[in-house]
Amino acid sequence: AVNWAVQHEADQGRWDSVRAALAEPRWRQAAIQALGRCRPAEGLAWLGALLRDPADSRKDGVRLAEAIAGYLSEEAAEILLRGAELAPSADVRKAYLEGVTEIRAFLDQKAGWQQRASGAKQRDAAVAELAAMLDAKDPLQRAEAARG
């Protein structure tokens, strides 16, 4: 029932209730999952604060890593790296570093896609410019446009 209630509060955007659930050990796991699923902007800082407490990161470290990694941002990767430095065990450290790896792979793919899209736009602009030059009065200019 508690898990459902926390999820319901998250679904309704009642982030104060979800943040309050983070402070209650019995409800913390449900709150971490809700923040990881819904990813409100302020949730990243709340989850990051839990990483600084060795007791919290020992108990909920893997869930925290998954929830933070779900944000897929450089800020999330930095939080996970700081958490890895303070990790109370090798298992928790591994979960944090796997989250960083997931984020890095996503950001690399995203950058590659944006670069590809940018190149296509530049090519399309160049073709449009060359097409306009085909109507030029100067025959040399028309020839260069055709060659291009």
One Martini backbone bead per residue (centre of mass of N, CA, C, O) as a GRO file, in nm:
protein
  148
    1ALA     BB    1   0.058   0.064  -0.020
    2VAL     BB    2   0.297   0.252  -0.003
    3ASN     BB    3   0.396   0.226  -0.291
    4TRP     BB    4   0.139   0.328  -0.420
    5ALA     BB    5   0.130   0.607  -0.283
    6VAL     BB    6   0.398   0.713  -0.391
    7GLN     BB    7   0.335   0.676  -0.691
    8HIS     BB    8   0.085   0.857  -0.691
    9GLU     BB    9   0.226   1.117  -0.608
   10ALA     BB   10   0.414   1.121  -0.853
   11ASP     BB   11   0.192   1.118  -1.075
   12GLN     BB   12   0.082   1.406  -0.946
   13GLY     BB   13   0.339   1.589  -0.861
   14ARG     BB   14   0.403   1.531  -0.541
   15TRP     BB   15   0.713   1.601  -0.428
   16ASP     BB   16   0.692   1.645  -0.122
   17SER     BB   17   0.597   1.356  -0.058
   18VAL     BB   18   0.840   1.209  -0.179
   19ARG     BB   19   1.053   1.347  -0.005
   20ALA     BB   20   0.937   1.245   0.262
   21ALA     BB   21   0.981   0.942   0.192
   22LEU     BB   22   1.294   0.955   0.195
   23ALA     BB   23   1.307   1.002   0.518
   24GLU     BB   24   1.164   0.719   0.527
   25PRO     BB   25   1.277   0.404   0.548
   26ARG     BB   26   1.007   0.248   0.461
   27TRP     BB   27   0.975   0.450   0.183
   28ARG     BB   28   1.237   0.491   0.016
   29GLN     BB   29   1.222   0.286  -0.218
   30ALA     BB   30   0.967   0.405  -0.347
   31ALA     BB   31   1.088   0.688  -0.395
   32ILE     BB   32   1.322   0.608  -0.574
   33GLN     BB   33   1.152   0.478  -0.796
   34ALA     BB   34   0.980   0.727  -0.862
   35LEU     BB   35   1.216   0.913  -0.944
   36GLY     BB   36   1.331   0.722  -1.165
   37ARG     BB   37   1.068   0.726  -1.341
   38CYS     BB   38   0.997   1.051  -1.350
   39ARG     BB   39   1.230   1.267  -1.329
   40PRO     BB   40   1.264   1.513  -1.163
   41ALA     BB   41   1.476   1.767  -1.132
   42GLU     BB   42   1.497   1.765  -0.808
   43GLY     BB   43   1.561   1.454  -0.766
   44LEU     BB   44   1.866   1.442  -0.811
   45ALA     BB   45   1.951   1.585  -0.548
   46TRP     BB   46   1.812   1.392  -0.351
   47LEU     BB   47   1.965   1.138  -0.437
   48GLY     BB   48   2.254   1.252  -0.393
   49ALA     BB   49   2.227   1.290  -0.084
   50LEU     BB   50   2.215   0.982  -0.019
   51LEU     BB   51   2.513   0.912  -0.104
   52ARG     BB   52   2.654   1.060   0.150
   53ASP     BB   53   2.522   0.825   0.311
   54PRO     BB   54   2.638   0.526   0.408
   55ALA     BB   55   2.375   0.392   0.503
   56ASP     BB   56   2.208   0.447   0.248
   57SER     BB   57   2.412   0.330   0.034
   58ARG     BB   58   2.418   0.044   0.147
   59LYS     BB   59   2.107  -0.020   0.122
   60ASP     BB   60   2.035   0.175  -0.166
   61GLY     BB   61   2.259   0.191  -0.392
   62VAL     BB   62   2.144   0.044  -0.643
   63ARG     BB   63   1.883   0.209  -0.668
   64LEU     BB   64   2.019   0.481  -0.690
   65ALA     BB   65   2.181   0.427  -0.945
   66GLU     BB   66   1.938   0.372  -1.129
   67ALA     BB   67   1.789   0.642  -1.085
   68ILE     BB   68   2.019   0.833  -1.173
   69ALA     BB   69   2.082   0.709  -1.453
   70GLY     BB   70   1.794   0.784  -1.575
   71TYR     BB   71   1.875   1.089  -1.641
   72LEU     BB   72   2.101   1.110  -1.863
   73SER     BB   73   2.343   1.295  -1.738
   74GLU     BB   74   2.615   1.465  -1.639
   75GLU     BB   75   2.521   1.517  -1.353
   76ALA     BB   76   2.464   1.221  -1.285
   77ALA     BB   77   2.753   1.119  -1.331
   78GLU     BB   78   2.885   1.293  -1.112
   79ILE     BB   79   2.729   1.176  -0.876
   80LEU     BB   80   2.824   0.883  -0.916
   81LEU     BB   81   3.128   0.938  -0.884
   82ARG     BB   82   3.111   1.046  -0.598
   83GLY     BB   83   2.979   0.788  -0.485
   84ALA     BB   84   3.214   0.592  -0.554
   85GLU     BB   85   3.414   0.719  -0.348
   86LEU     BB   86   3.193   0.650  -0.095
   87ALA     BB   87   3.157   0.364  -0.112
   88PRO     BB   88   3.089   0.085   0.110
   89SER     BB   89   3.117  -0.103  -0.155
   90ALA     BB   90   3.177  -0.285  -0.436
   91ASP     BB   91   2.884  -0.315  -0.534
   92VAL     BB   92   2.809  -0.018  -0.527
   93ARG     BB   93   3.034   0.089  -0.703
   94LYS     BB   94   2.955  -0.075  -0.952
   95ALA     BB   95   2.675   0.055  -0.990
   96TYR     BB   96   2.777   0.342  -1.036
   97LEU     BB   97   2.965   0.277  -1.283
   98GLU     BB   98   2.740   0.162  -1.462
   99GLY     BB   99   2.583   0.426  -1.478
  100VAL     BB  100   2.805   0.588  -1.618
  101THR     BB  101   2.823   0.407  -1.868
  102GLU     BB  102   2.532   0.450  -1.963
  103ILE     BB  103   2.548   0.755  -1.996
  104ARG     BB  104   2.786   0.769  -2.192
  105ALA     BB  105   2.655   0.607  -2.420
  106PHE     BB  106   2.419   0.796  -2.463
  107LEU     BB  107   2.575   1.064  -2.516
  108ASP     BB  108   2.733   0.957  -2.761
  109GLN     BB  109   2.489   0.891  -2.937
  110LYS     BB  110   2.364   1.171  -2.934
  111ALA     BB  111   2.605   1.323  -3.058
  112GLY     BB  112   2.615   1.161  -3.322
  113TRP     BB  113   2.330   1.235  -3.416
  114GLN     BB  114   2.365   1.544  -3.417
  115GLN     BB  115   2.596   1.544  -3.621
  116ARG     BB  116   2.442   1.411  -3.850
  117ALA     BB  117   2.214   1.622  -3.870
  118SER     BB  118   2.401   1.864  -3.921
  119GLY     BB  119   2.526   1.758  -4.188
  120ALA     BB  120   2.258   1.742  -4.346
  121LYS     BB  121   2.191   2.043  -4.332
  122GLN     BB  122   2.443   2.145  -4.477
  123ARG     BB  123   2.397   1.991  -4.740
  124ASP     BB  124   2.118   2.113  -4.807
  125ALA     BB  125   2.219   2.406  -4.821
  126ALA     BB  126   2.424   2.364  -5.050
  127VAL     BB  127   2.225   2.261  -5.265
  128ALA     BB  128   2.046   2.514  -5.270
  129GLU     BB  129   2.272   2.705  -5.360
  130LEU     BB  130   2.343   2.560  -5.625
  131ALA     BB  131   2.061   2.575  -5.756
  132ALA     BB  132   2.059   2.886  -5.771
  133MET     BB  133   2.322   2.902  -5.959
  134LEU     BB  134   2.187   2.780  -6.226
  135ASP     BB  135   2.050   3.088  -6.283
  136ALA     BB  136   2.285   3.227  -6.374
  137LYS     BB  137   2.437   3.439  -6.607
  138ASP     BB  138   2.698   3.304  -6.558
  139PRO     BB  139   2.842   3.029  -6.706
  140LEU     BB  140   3.058   2.956  -6.491
  141GLN     BB  141   2.866   2.940  -6.252
  142ARG     BB  142   2.685   2.718  -6.369
  143ALA     BB  143   2.910   2.508  -6.400
  144GLU     BB  144   2.991   2.494  -6.100
  145ALA     BB  145   2.712   2.410  -5.999
  146ALA     BB  146   2.698   2.147  -6.159
  147ARG     BB  147   2.953   2.022  -6.043
  148GLY     BB  148   2.843   2.046  -5.741
   0.00000   0.00000   0.00000
